[in-house]
């Protein structure tokens, strides 16, 4: 177990791309059943519209309906270019049907350049993002919303039904401007492609921005994505996530070299103040039951609470 002074350590599984996702619905259901019985805390679905992946909102609804305890996250959903009013209605319905199991995380833009054309925005992306987030939060928490902003207009709008417990809205991002935005507007932060030293620094920036805005973020609402290269994996696949996004750092600070490597990364990030982790395989997974068995045996004991 990782004994973190910052809160409960939880570790989920992230799926990205056609290589990692089952092709047919029955195979996806088999994976969901296995996840529900494993030590995996949550399943995270990527927002990559141009590739063969399960859409994060549709996939979240399906996964929540087919499991009993598994939490489902969107990691990360591109917010600018989506209608925040309709998104609020979708999230509220999901959270009512699967209480405390829906984990939305939002980002500024698609990670893949080819996807960015699919999210047109009516103005500066950062400004649209921030106003969208304000509108989304108000609709999820207020009985009636009147909002006359730069990009969105609402008069006495309401989303019903709403969940009894407000949804936590997390943000991604690794640039300093995005970190400060998380401090001002978010309930939590999920990093990608940052080293343990960088996530420790980032947490400090977010906490300072939150304090300057007169708000706080729960101590255990800081997390990161990690990648695992299973033993015997193709070395090119093992290095690929770091090589594509962070060629300036040692790939072992981004990707766990085997299960022991990812467990060590969890400990190092936890030392810097993180408690939530999403582990993503670096390459194709031919044997999901075997993969989940190793996940449970190697990473399950690190979870606390």
C-alpha atoms as a PDB file:
ATOM      1  CA  UNK A   1       0.000   0.000   0.000  1.00  0.00           C
ATOM      2  CA  UNK A   2       1.168   3.531  -0.779  1.00  0.00           C
ATOM      3  CA  UNK A   3       0.743   5.477   2.454  1.00  0.00           C
ATOM      4  CA  UNK A   4      -0.008   8.965   1.163  1.00  0.00           C
ATOM      5  CA  UNK A   5      -0.663  11.858   3.566  1.00  0.00           C
ATOM      6  CA  UNK A   6      -2.752  13.448   0.818  1.00  0.00           C
ATOM      7  CA  UNK A   7      -5.592  10.929   0.711  1.00  0.00           C
ATOM      8  CA  UNK A   8      -6.780   7.641  -0.706  1.00  0.00           C
ATOM      9  CA  UNK A   9      -4.714   6.135  -3.516  1.00  0.00           C
ATOM     10  CA  UNK A  10      -6.808   4.773  -6.379  1.00  0.00           C
ATOM     11  CA  UNK A  11      -5.609   3.275  -9.682  1.00  0.00           C
ATOM     12  CA  UNK A  12      -7.726   2.965 -12.836  1.00  0.00           C
ATOM     13  CA  UNK A  13      -7.239   1.634 -16.348  1.00  0.00           C
ATOM     14  CA  UNK A  14      -7.181   3.813 -19.435  1.00  0.00           C
ATOM     15  CA  UNK A  15      -7.886   2.640 -22.977  1.00  0.00           C
ATOM     16  CA  UNK A  16      -6.726   4.496 -26.073  1.00  0.00           C
ATOM     17  CA  UNK A  17      -6.970   3.548 -29.717  1.00  0.00           C
ATOM     18  CA  UNK A  18      -8.164   0.584 -31.700  1.00  0.00           C
ATOM     19  CA  UNK A  19      -5.164  -1.480 -30.614  1.00  0.00           C
ATOM     20  CA  UNK A  20      -6.409  -1.451 -27.039  1.00  0.00           C
ATOM     21  CA  UNK A  21     -10.170  -1.617 -27.374  1.00  0.00           C
ATOM     22  CA  UNK A  22     -12.119  -4.792 -28.055  1.00  0.00           C
ATOM     23  CA  UNK A  23     -13.594  -4.846 -31.531  1.00  0.00           C
ATOM     24  CA  UNK A  24     -17.044  -6.222 -30.762  1.00  0.00           C
ATOM     25  CA  UNK A  25     -19.638  -5.391 -28.137  1.00  0.00           C
ATOM     26  CA  UNK A  26     -19.549  -8.826 -26.521  1.00  0.00           C
ATOM     27  CA  UNK A  27     -15.778  -8.573 -26.063  1.00  0.00           C
ATOM     28  CA  UNK A  28     -16.182  -5.144 -24.493  1.00  0.00           C
ATOM     29  CA  UNK A  29     -18.789  -6.579 -22.144  1.00  0.00           C
ATOM     30  CA  UNK A  30     -16.399  -9.378 -21.180  1.00  0.00           C
ATOM     31  CA  UNK A  31     -13.778  -6.778 -20.356  1.00  0.00           C
ATOM     32  CA  UNK A  32     -16.268  -4.778 -18.282  1.00  0.00           C
ATOM     33  CA  UNK A  33     -17.281  -7.884 -16.337  1.00  0.00           C
ATOM     34  CA  UNK A  34     -13.637  -8.670 -15.614  1.00  0.00           C
ATOM     35  CA  UNK A  35     -12.973  -5.061 -14.573  1.00  0.00           C
ATOM     36  CA  UNK A  36     -15.896  -5.076 -12.158  1.00  0.00           C
ATOM     37  CA  UNK A  37     -14.376  -8.097 -10.395  1.00  0.00           C
ATOM     38  CA  UNK A  38     -10.787  -6.798 -10.390  1.00  0.00           C
ATOM     39  CA  UNK A  39      -8.823  -4.315  -8.303  1.00  0.00           C
ATOM     40  CA  UNK A  40      -9.165  -1.715 -11.062  1.00  0.00           C
ATOM     41  CA  UNK A  41     -10.857   1.335  -9.542  1.00  0.00           C
ATOM     42  CA  UNK A  42     -12.072   2.946 -12.747  1.00  0.00           C
ATOM     43  CA  UNK A  43     -12.158   2.727 -16.539  1.00  0.00           C
ATOM     44  CA  UNK A  44     -11.132   5.751 -18.618  1.00  0.00           C
ATOM     45  CA  UNK A  45     -12.215   6.272 -22.221  1.00  0.00           C
ATOM     46  CA  UNK A  46     -10.402   8.669 -24.528  1.00  0.00           C
ATOM     47  CA  UNK A  47     -11.957  11.403 -26.654  1.00  0.00           C
ATOM     48  CA  UNK A  48     -10.404  10.618 -30.053  1.00  0.00           C
ATOM     49  CA  UNK A  49     -13.205  11.034 -32.552  1.00  0.00           C
ATOM     50  CA  UNK A  50     -11.145  10.307 -35.662  1.00  0.00           C
ATOM     51  CA  UNK A  51      -9.977   6.867 -34.527  1.00  0.00           C
ATOM     52  CA  UNK A  52     -11.693   3.554 -33.846  1.00  0.00           C
ATOM     53  CA  UNK A  53     -12.482   4.040 -30.180  1.00  0.00           C
ATOM     54  CA  UNK A  54     -15.569   3.945 -28.011  1.00  0.00           C
ATOM     55  CA  UNK A  55     -16.918   7.482 -27.607  1.00  0.00           C
ATOM     56  CA  UNK A  56     -16.329   8.539 -23.976  1.00  0.00           C
ATOM     57  CA  UNK A  57     -19.903   9.638 -23.254  1.00  0.00           C
ATOM     58  CA  UNK A  58     -21.584   6.690 -24.967  1.00  0.00           C
ATOM     59  CA  UNK A  59     -18.989   4.309 -23.558  1.00  0.00           C
ATOM     60  CA  UNK A  60     -19.435   5.692 -20.054  1.00  0.00           C
ATOM     61  CA  UNK A  61     -23.183   5.098 -20.230  1.00  0.00           C
ATOM     62  CA  UNK A  62     -22.697   1.545 -21.511  1.00  0.00           C
ATOM     63  CA  UNK A  63     -19.982   0.696 -18.974  1.00  0.00           C
ATOM     64  CA  UNK A  64     -21.917   2.113 -16.035  1.00  0.00           C
ATOM     65  CA  UNK A  65     -25.016   0.148 -17.044  1.00  0.00           C
ATOM     66  CA  UNK A  66     -23.110  -3.133 -17.481  1.00  0.00           C
ATOM     67  CA  UNK A  67     -21.205  -2.996 -14.172  1.00  0.00           C
ATOM     68  CA  UNK A  68     -22.114  -2.569 -10.518  1.00  0.00           C
ATOM     69  CA  UNK A  69     -19.177  -0.820  -8.851  1.00  0.00           C
ATOM     70  CA  UNK A  70     -16.796   0.286 -11.606  1.00  0.00           C
ATOM     71  CA  UNK A  71     -16.311   4.039 -11.915  1.00  0.00           C
ATOM     72  CA  UNK A  72     -16.045   5.492 -15.412  1.00  0.00           C
ATOM     73  CA  UNK A  73     -14.011   8.514 -16.454  1.00  0.00           C
ATOM     74  CA  UNK A  74     -13.642  10.598 -19.590  1.00  0.00           C
ATOM     75  CA  UNK A  75      -9.957  11.135 -20.025  1.00  0.00           C
ATOM     76  CA  UNK A  76     -10.048  13.775 -21.282  1.00  0.00           C
ATOM     77  CA  UNK A  77     -13.145  15.161 -22.980  1.00  0.00           C
ATOM     78  CA  UNK A  78     -12.541  18.156 -25.228  1.00  0.00           C
ATOM     79  CA  UNK A  79     -14.889  20.849 -23.904  1.00  0.00           C
ATOM     80  CA  UNK A  80     -14.538  23.737 -26.400  1.00  0.00           C
ATOM     81  CA  UNK A  81     -16.631  22.882 -29.432  1.00  0.00           C
ATOM     82  CA  UNK A  82     -19.249  21.031 -27.403  1.00  0.00           C
ATOM     83  CA  UNK A  83     -22.516  22.583 -26.278  1.00  0.00           C
ATOM     84  CA  UNK A  84     -22.102  22.903 -22.486  1.00  0.00           C
ATOM     85  CA  UNK A  85     -25.876  22.955 -21.943  1.00  0.00           C
ATOM     86  CA  UNK A  86     -26.417  19.616 -23.678  1.00  0.00           C
ATOM     87  CA  UNK A  87     -23.301  18.169 -22.049  1.00  0.00           C
ATOM     88  CA  UNK A  88     -24.622  19.177 -18.618  1.00  0.00           C
ATOM     89  CA  UNK A  89     -27.850  17.302 -19.320  1.00  0.00           C
ATOM     90  CA  UNK A  90     -25.946  14.172 -20.402  1.00  0.00           C
ATOM     91  CA  UNK A  91     -23.656  14.229 -17.372  1.00  0.00           C
ATOM     92  CA  UNK A  92     -26.515  14.877 -14.960  1.00  0.00           C
ATOM     93  CA  UNK A  93     -28.464  11.912 -16.310  1.00  0.00           C
ATOM     94  CA  UNK A  94     -25.404   9.656 -16.093  1.00  0.00           C
ATOM     95  CA  UNK A  95     -24.685  10.745 -12.529  1.00  0.00           C
ATOM     96  CA  UNK A  96     -28.303  10.139 -11.469  1.00  0.00           C
ATOM     97  CA  UNK A  97     -28.300   6.650 -13.001  1.00  0.00           C
ATOM     98  CA  UNK A  98     -24.825   5.750 -11.678  1.00  0.00           C
ATOM     99  CA  UNK A  99     -24.312   7.787  -8.487  1.00  0.00           C
ATOM    100  CA  UNK A 100     -20.691   8.584  -7.568  1.00  0.00           C
ATOM    101  CA  UNK A 101     -19.393   6.550 -10.505  1.00  0.00           C
ATOM    102  CA  UNK A 102     -19.061   9.215 -13.217  1.00  0.00           C
ATOM    103  CA  UNK A 103     -15.711  11.028 -13.404  1.00  0.00           C
ATOM    104  CA  UNK A 104     -15.576  13.795 -16.029  1.00  0.00           C
ATOM    105  CA  UNK A 105     -12.248  15.373 -16.935  1.00  0.00           C
ATOM    106  CA  UNK A 106     -12.055  18.153 -19.515  1.00  0.00           C
ATOM    107  CA  UNK A 107      -9.311  19.455 -21.742  1.00  0.00           C
ATOM    108  CA  UNK A 108      -8.661  22.513 -23.868  1.00  0.00           C
ATOM    109  CA  UNK A 109      -8.135  20.777 -27.200  1.00  0.00           C
ATOM    110  CA  UNK A 110      -7.778  17.376 -28.812  1.00  0.00           C
ATOM    111  CA  UNK A 111      -4.392  15.722 -28.389  1.00  0.00           C
ATOM    112  CA  UNK A 112      -4.340  14.613 -32.026  1.00  0.00           C
ATOM    113  CA  UNK A 113      -4.017  17.476 -34.554  1.00  0.00           C
ATOM    114  CA  UNK A 114      -6.373  15.669 -36.963  1.00  0.00           C
ATOM    115  CA  UNK A 115      -9.126  15.796 -34.317  1.00  0.00           C
ATOM    116  CA  UNK A 116      -8.925  19.535 -33.728  1.00  0.00           C
ATOM    117  CA  UNK A 117     -10.918  20.350 -36.855  1.00  0.00           C
ATOM    118  CA  UNK A 118     -13.808  18.393 -35.311  1.00  0.00           C
ATOM    119  CA  UNK A 119     -14.159  20.868 -32.434  1.00  0.00           C
ATOM    120  CA  UNK A 120     -14.773  24.314 -33.961  1.00  0.00           C
ATOM    121  CA  UNK A 121     -15.125  27.115 -31.416  1.00  0.00           C
ATOM    122  CA  UNK A 122     -16.778  30.540 -31.758  1.00  0.00           C
ATOM    123  CA  UNK A 123     -13.827  32.492 -30.347  1.00  0.00           C
ATOM    124  CA  UNK A 124     -10.539  32.182 -28.522  1.00  0.00           C
ATOM    125  CA  UNK A 125     -10.300  28.573 -27.418  1.00  0.00           C
ATOM    126  CA  UNK A 126      -9.188  29.320 -23.862  1.00  0.00           C
ATOM    127  CA  UNK A 127     -11.975  31.866 -23.354  1.00  0.00           C
ATOM    128  CA  UNK A 128     -14.590  29.491 -24.760  1.00  0.00           C
ATOM    129  CA  UNK A 129     -13.239  26.739 -22.503  1.00  0.00           C
ATOM    130  CA  UNK A 130     -13.538  28.820 -19.368  1.00  0.00           C
ATOM    131  CA  UNK A 131     -17.031  30.117 -20.118  1.00  0.00           C
ATOM    132  CA  UNK A 132     -18.173  26.609 -21.079  1.00  0.00           C
ATOM    133  CA  UNK A 133     -16.937  25.291 -17.749  1.00  0.00           C
ATOM    134  CA  UNK A 134     -18.732  28.049 -15.826  1.00  0.00           C
ATOM    135  CA  UNK A 135     -21.993  27.342 -17.681  1.00  0.00           C
ATOM    136  CA  UNK A 136     -21.598  23.594 -17.190  1.00  0.00           C
ATOM    137  CA  UNK A 137     -21.023  23.900 -13.441  1.00  0.00           C
ATOM    138  CA  UNK A 138     -23.925  26.297 -12.931  1.00  0.00           C
ATOM    139  CA  UNK A 139     -26.343  24.021 -14.783  1.00  0.00           C
ATOM    140  CA  UNK A 140     -25.219  21.043 -12.684  1.00  0.00           C
ATOM    141  CA  UNK A 141     -25.678  22.861  -9.373  1.00  0.00           C
ATOM    142  CA  UNK A 142     -28.329  25.595  -9.714  1.00  0.00           C
ATOM    143  CA  UNK A 143     -32.116  25.370  -9.988  1.00  0.00           C
ATOM    144  CA  UNK A 144     -32.312  28.065 -12.650  1.00  0.00           C
ATOM    145  CA  UNK A 145     -29.518  29.592 -14.698  1.00  0.00           C
ATOM    146  CA  UNK A 146     -29.533  32.912 -16.500  1.00  0.00           C
ATOM    147  CA  UNK A 147     -26.247  33.564 -18.252  1.00  0.00           C
ATOM    148  CA  UNK A 148     -25.449  36.246 -20.818  1.00  0.00           C
ATOM    149  CA  UNK A 149     -21.818  35.717 -21.734  1.00  0.00           C
ATOM    150  CA  UNK A 150     -19.520  36.300 -24.659  1.00  0.00           C
ATOM    151  CA  UNK A 151     -20.287  32.933 -26.247  1.00  0.00           C
ATOM    152  CA  UNK A 152     -23.368  31.471 -24.534  1.00  0.00           C
ATOM    153  CA  UNK A 153     -26.777  32.843 -23.584  1.00  0.00           C
ATOM    154  CA  UNK A 154     -29.266  31.191 -21.231  1.00  0.00           C
ATOM    155  CA  UNK A 155     -32.492  32.459 -19.672  1.00  0.00           C
ATOM    156  CA  UNK A 156     -34.005  30.515 -16.775  1.00  0.00           C
ATOM    157  CA  UNK A 157     -32.394  27.295 -17.989  1.00  0.00           C
ATOM    158  CA  UNK A 158     -32.513  24.150 -15.879  1.00  0.00           C
ATOM    159  CA  UNK A 159     -31.141  20.618 -16.074  1.00  0.00           C
ATOM    160  CA  UNK A 160     -33.307  17.907 -14.522  1.00  0.00           C
ATOM    161  CA  UNK A 161     -32.890  15.511 -12.919  1.00  0.00           C
ATOM    162  CA  UNK A 162     -29.681  16.525 -11.196  1.00  0.00           C
ATOM    163  CA  UNK A 163     -27.565  14.210  -9.023  1.00  0.00           C
ATOM    164  CA  UNK A 164     -27.935  14.557  -5.272  1.00  0.00           C
ATOM    165  CA  UNK A 165     -24.178  14.989  -4.912  1.00  0.00           C
ATOM    166  CA  UNK A 166     -22.608  17.567  -7.264  1.00  0.00           C
ATOM    167  CA  UNK A 167     -20.267  16.165  -9.876  1.00  0.00           C
ATOM    168  CA  UNK A 168     -16.595  16.969  -9.451  1.00  0.00           C
ATOM    169  CA  UNK A 169     -15.286  18.605 -12.625  1.00  0.00           C
ATOM    170  CA  UNK A 170     -11.609  17.902 -13.207  1.00  0.00           C
ATOM    171  CA  UNK A 171      -9.295  19.450 -15.779  1.00  0.00           C
ATOM    172  CA  UNK A 172      -6.266  18.155 -17.625  1.00  0.00           C
ATOM    173  CA  UNK A 173      -3.406  20.314 -18.874  1.00  0.00           C
ATOM    174  CA  UNK A 174       0.299  20.680 -18.216  1.00  0.00           C
ATOM    175  CA  UNK A 175       1.188  24.228 -19.304  1.00  0.00           C
ATOM    176  CA  UNK A 176       1.381  26.755 -16.477  1.00  0.00           C
ATOM    177  CA  UNK A 177      -1.652  28.649 -17.836  1.00  0.00           C
ATOM    178  CA  UNK A 178      -3.686  25.447 -17.739  1.00  0.00           C
ATOM    179  CA  UNK A 179      -2.506  24.668 -14.216  1.00  0.00           C
ATOM    180  CA  UNK A 180      -3.580  28.092 -13.010  1.00  0.00           C
ATOM    181  CA  UNK A 181      -6.942  27.589 -14.746  1.00  0.00           C
ATOM    182  CA  UNK A 182      -7.383  24.324 -12.854  1.00  0.00           C
ATOM    183  CA  UNK A 183      -6.761  26.163  -9.616  1.00  0.00           C
ATOM    184  CA  UNK A 184      -9.322  28.851 -10.449  1.00  0.00           C
ATOM    185  CA  UNK A 185     -12.074  26.670 -11.881  1.00  0.00           C
ATOM    186  CA  UNK A 186     -11.643  22.928 -11.306  1.00  0.00           C
ATOM    187  CA  UNK A 187     -12.365  20.412  -8.560  1.00  0.00           C
ATOM    188  CA  UNK A 188      -9.337  18.308  -9.480  1.00  0.00           C
ATOM    189  CA  UNK A 189      -6.501  17.818 -11.956  1.00  0.00           C
ATOM    190  CA  UNK A 190      -5.392  14.844 -14.066  1.00  0.00           C
ATOM    191  CA  UNK A 191      -1.961  15.186 -15.665  1.00  0.00           C
ATOM    192  CA  UNK A 192      -0.486  13.548 -18.746  1.00  0.00           C
ATOM    193  CA  UNK A 193       3.120  13.163 -19.861  1.00  0.00           C
ATOM    194  CA  UNK A 194       4.641  14.754 -16.766  1.00  0.00           C
ATOM    195  CA  UNK A 195       7.469  13.373 -14.661  1.00  0.00           C
ATOM    196  CA  UNK A 196       7.097  12.941 -10.889  1.00  0.00           C
ATOM    197  CA  UNK A 197       9.117  16.105 -10.285  1.00  0.00           C
ATOM    198  CA  UNK A 198       6.891  18.020 -12.696  1.00  0.00           C
ATOM    199  CA  UNK A 199       3.610  16.876 -11.133  1.00  0.00           C
ATOM    200  CA  UNK A 200       4.889  17.912  -7.688  1.00  0.00           C
ATOM    201  CA  UNK A 201       5.662  21.380  -9.060  1.00  0.00           C
ATOM    202  CA  UNK A 202       2.318  21.510 -10.864  1.00  0.00           C
ATOM    203  CA  UNK A 203       0.384  20.759  -7.705  1.00  0.00           C
ATOM    204  CA  UNK A 204       1.999  23.767  -6.066  1.00  0.00           C
ATOM    205  CA  UNK A 205       0.984  26.049  -8.957  1.00  0.00           C
ATOM    206  CA  UNK A 206      -2.617  24.790  -8.828  1.00  0.00           C
ATOM    207  CA  UNK A 207      -2.857  25.220  -5.054  1.00  0.00           C
ATOM    208  CA  UNK A 208      -1.509  28.775  -5.273  1.00  0.00           C
ATOM    209  CA  UNK A 209      -3.989  29.703  -8.034  1.00  0.00           C
ATOM    210  CA  UNK A 210      -6.866  28.201  -6.038  1.00  0.00           C
ATOM    211  CA  UNK A 211      -5.850  30.107  -2.920  1.00  0.00           C
ATOM    212  CA  UNK A 212      -5.554  33.370  -4.881  1.00  0.00           C
ATOM    213  CA  UNK A 213      -9.089  32.766  -6.212  1.00  0.00           C
ATOM    214  CA  UNK A 214     -10.434  32.223  -2.695  1.00  0.00           C
ATOM    215  CA  UNK A 215     -11.144  28.539  -3.171  1.00  0.00           C
ATOM    216  CA  UNK A 216      -9.691  25.131  -2.287  1.00  0.00           C
ATOM    217  CA  UNK A 217      -9.303  21.805  -4.067  1.00  0.00           C
ATOM    218  CA  UNK A 218      -9.626  18.596  -2.079  1.00  0.00           C
ATOM    219  CA  UNK A 219      -6.227  17.295  -1.036  1.00  0.00           C
ATOM    220  CA  UNK A 220      -6.677  13.978  -2.863  1.00  0.00           C
ATOM    221  CA  UNK A 221      -7.998  15.421  -6.135  1.00  0.00           C
ATOM    222  CA  UNK A 222      -4.669  15.364  -7.954  1.00  0.00           C
ATOM    223  CA  UNK A 223      -3.754  12.586 -10.362  1.00  0.00           C
ATOM    224  CA  UNK A 224      -1.878  11.598 -13.483  1.00  0.00           C
ATOM    225  CA  UNK A 225      -1.886   9.203 -16.405  1.00  0.00           C
ATOM    226  CA  UNK A 226       0.867   6.588 -16.461  1.00  0.00           C
ATOM    227  CA  UNK A 227       1.824   4.069 -19.121  1.00  0.00           C
ATOM    228  CA  UNK A 228       2.881   0.492 -18.511  1.00  0.00           C
ATOM    229  CA  UNK A 229       5.055  -1.535 -20.848  1.00  0.00           C
ATOM    230  CA  UNK A 230       4.333  -5.150 -19.841  1.00  0.00           C
ATOM    231  CA  UNK A 231       7.402  -7.425 -19.537  1.00  0.00           C
ATOM    232  CA  UNK A 232       8.463  -8.603 -22.964  1.00  0.00           C
ATOM    233  CA  UNK A 233       6.760  -5.692 -24.756  1.00  0.00           C
ATOM    234  CA  UNK A 234       8.231  -4.391 -27.987  1.00  0.00           C
ATOM    235  CA  UNK A 235      10.806  -1.734 -26.919  1.00  0.00           C
ATOM    236  CA  UNK A 236       9.503   0.633 -29.598  1.00  0.00           C
ATOM    237  CA  UNK A 237       5.996   0.397 -28.124  1.00  0.00           C
ATOM    238  CA  UNK A 238       7.392   0.907 -24.636  1.00  0.00           C
ATOM    239  CA  UNK A 239       9.044   4.182 -25.571  1.00  0.00           C
ATOM    240  CA  UNK A 240       6.368   5.424 -27.974  1.00  0.00           C
ATOM    241  CA  UNK A 241       4.155   7.472 -25.585  1.00  0.00           C
ATOM    242  CA  UNK A 242       7.132   9.353 -24.136  1.00  0.00           C
ATOM    243  CA  UNK A 243       8.929   9.684 -27.475  1.00  0.00           C
ATOM    244  CA  UNK A 244       5.878  11.226 -29.144  1.00  0.00           C
ATOM    245  CA  UNK A 245       5.036  13.750 -26.413  1.00  0.00           C
ATOM    246  CA  UNK A 246       8.142  14.209 -24.254  1.00  0.00           C
ATOM    247  CA  UNK A 247      11.344  13.374 -26.139  1.00  0.00           C
ATOM    248  CA  UNK A 248      13.130  15.736 -23.729  1.00  0.00           C
ATOM    249  CA  UNK A 249      12.823  13.429 -20.692  1.00  0.00           C
ATOM    250  CA  UNK A 250      13.878   9.900 -19.769  1.00  0.00           C
ATOM    251  CA  UNK A 251      11.037   7.692 -21.008  1.00  0.00           C
ATOM    252  CA  UNK A 252      11.096   5.755 -17.720  1.00  0.00           C
ATOM    253  CA  UNK A 253       9.799   8.896 -15.974  1.00  0.00           C
ATOM    254  CA  UNK A 254       6.644   8.643 -18.113  1.00  0.00           C
ATOM    255  CA  UNK A 255       6.322   4.904 -18.812  1.00  0.00           C
ATOM    256  CA  UNK A 256       6.674   2.145 -16.247  1.00  0.00           C
ATOM    257  CA  UNK A 257       9.212  -0.393 -17.496  1.00  0.00           C
ATOM    258  CA  UNK A 258       7.199  -3.455 -16.505  1.00  0.00           C
ATOM    259  CA  UNK A 259       4.807  -3.676 -13.579  1.00  0.00           C
ATOM    260  CA  UNK A 260       7.566  -2.897 -11.094  1.00  0.00           C
ATOM    261  CA  UNK A 261       8.384   0.244 -13.041  1.00  0.00           C
ATOM    262  CA  UNK A 262       4.827   1.559 -12.996  1.00  0.00           C
ATOM    263  CA  UNK A 263       4.503   0.739  -9.273  1.00  0.00           C
ATOM    264  CA  UNK A 264       7.636   2.792  -8.650  1.00  0.00           C
ATOM    265  CA  UNK A 265       6.189   5.687 -10.659  1.00  0.00           C
ATOM    266  CA  UNK A 266       3.024   5.550  -8.547  1.00  0.00           C
ATOM    267  CA  UNK A 267       5.152   5.834  -5.403  1.00  0.00           C
ATOM    268  CA  UNK A 268       7.213   8.716  -6.782  1.00  0.00           C
ATOM    269  CA  UNK A 269       4.158  10.698  -7.878  1.00  0.00           C
ATOM    270  CA  UNK A 270       2.490   9.987  -4.532  1.00  0.00           C
ATOM    271  CA  UNK A 271       5.534  11.429  -2.761  1.00  0.00           C
ATOM    272  CA  UNK A 272       4.867  14.661  -4.676  1.00  0.00           C
ATOM    273  CA  UNK A 273       1.206  14.832  -3.673  1.00  0.00           C
ATOM    274  CA  UNK A 274      -0.736  12.752  -6.194  1.00  0.00           C
ATOM    275  CA  UNK A 275      -3.207  10.032  -5.228  1.00  0.00           C
ATOM    276  CA  UNK A 276      -5.193   9.187  -8.372  1.00  0.00           C
ATOM    277  CA  UNK A 277      -3.662   7.255 -11.275  1.00  0.00           C
ATOM    278  CA  UNK A 278      -4.805   6.047 -14.690  1.00  0.00           C
ATOM    279  CA  UNK A 279      -2.583   3.297 -16.094  1.00  0.00           C
ATOM    280  CA  UNK A 280      -2.577   2.806 -19.863  1.00  0.00           C
ATOM    281  CA  UNK A 281      -0.903  -0.071 -21.748  1.00  0.00           C
ATOM    282  CA  UNK A 282       1.684   1.063 -24.293  1.00  0.00           C
ATOM    283  CA  UNK A 283       0.731  -1.519 -26.902  1.00  0.00           C
ATOM    284  CA  UNK A 284      -1.799  -4.157 -27.874  1.00  0.00           C
ATOM    285  CA  UNK A 285      -3.197  -6.328 -25.077  1.00  0.00           C
ATOM    286  CA  UNK A 286      -3.820  -9.816 -26.448  1.00  0.00           C
ATOM    287  CA  UNK A 287      -4.899 -11.313 -23.120  1.00  0.00           C
ATOM    288  CA  UNK A 288      -7.061  -8.952 -21.080  1.00  0.00           C
ATOM    289  CA  UNK A 289      -7.815 -11.472 -18.287  1.00  0.00           C
ATOM    290  CA  UNK A 290      -4.081 -12.046 -17.848  1.00  0.00           C
ATOM    291  CA  UNK A 291      -3.380  -8.313 -17.978  1.00  0.00           C
ATOM    292  CA  UNK A 292      -6.012  -7.606 -15.318  1.00  0.00           C
ATOM    293  CA  UNK A 293      -4.685 -10.410 -13.133  1.00  0.00           C
ATOM    294  CA  UNK A 294      -1.248  -8.776 -13.185  1.00  0.00           C
ATOM    295  CA  UNK A 295      -2.788  -5.345 -12.630  1.00  0.00           C
ATOM    296  CA  UNK A 296      -4.616  -6.682  -9.576  1.00  0.00           C
ATOM    297  CA  UNK A 297      -1.613  -8.494  -8.125  1.00  0.00           C
ATOM    298  CA  UNK A 298       0.993  -5.805  -8.863  1.00  0.00           C
ATOM    299  CA  UNK A 299      -0.929  -2.547  -8.443  1.00  0.00           C
ATOM    300  CA  UNK A 300      -3.923  -3.541  -6.316  1.00  0.00           C
ATOM    301  CA  UNK A 301      -1.841  -3.648  -3.101  1.00  0.00           C
ATOM    302  CA  UNK A 302      -0.744  -0.046  -3.675  1.00  0.00           C
ATOM    303  CA  UNK A 303      -4.295   1.263  -3.262  1.00  0.00           C
ATOM    304  CA  UNK A 304      -5.351   2.513   0.142  1.00  0.00           C
ATOM    305  CA  UNK A 305      -8.587   3.001   2.004  1.00  0.00           C
END
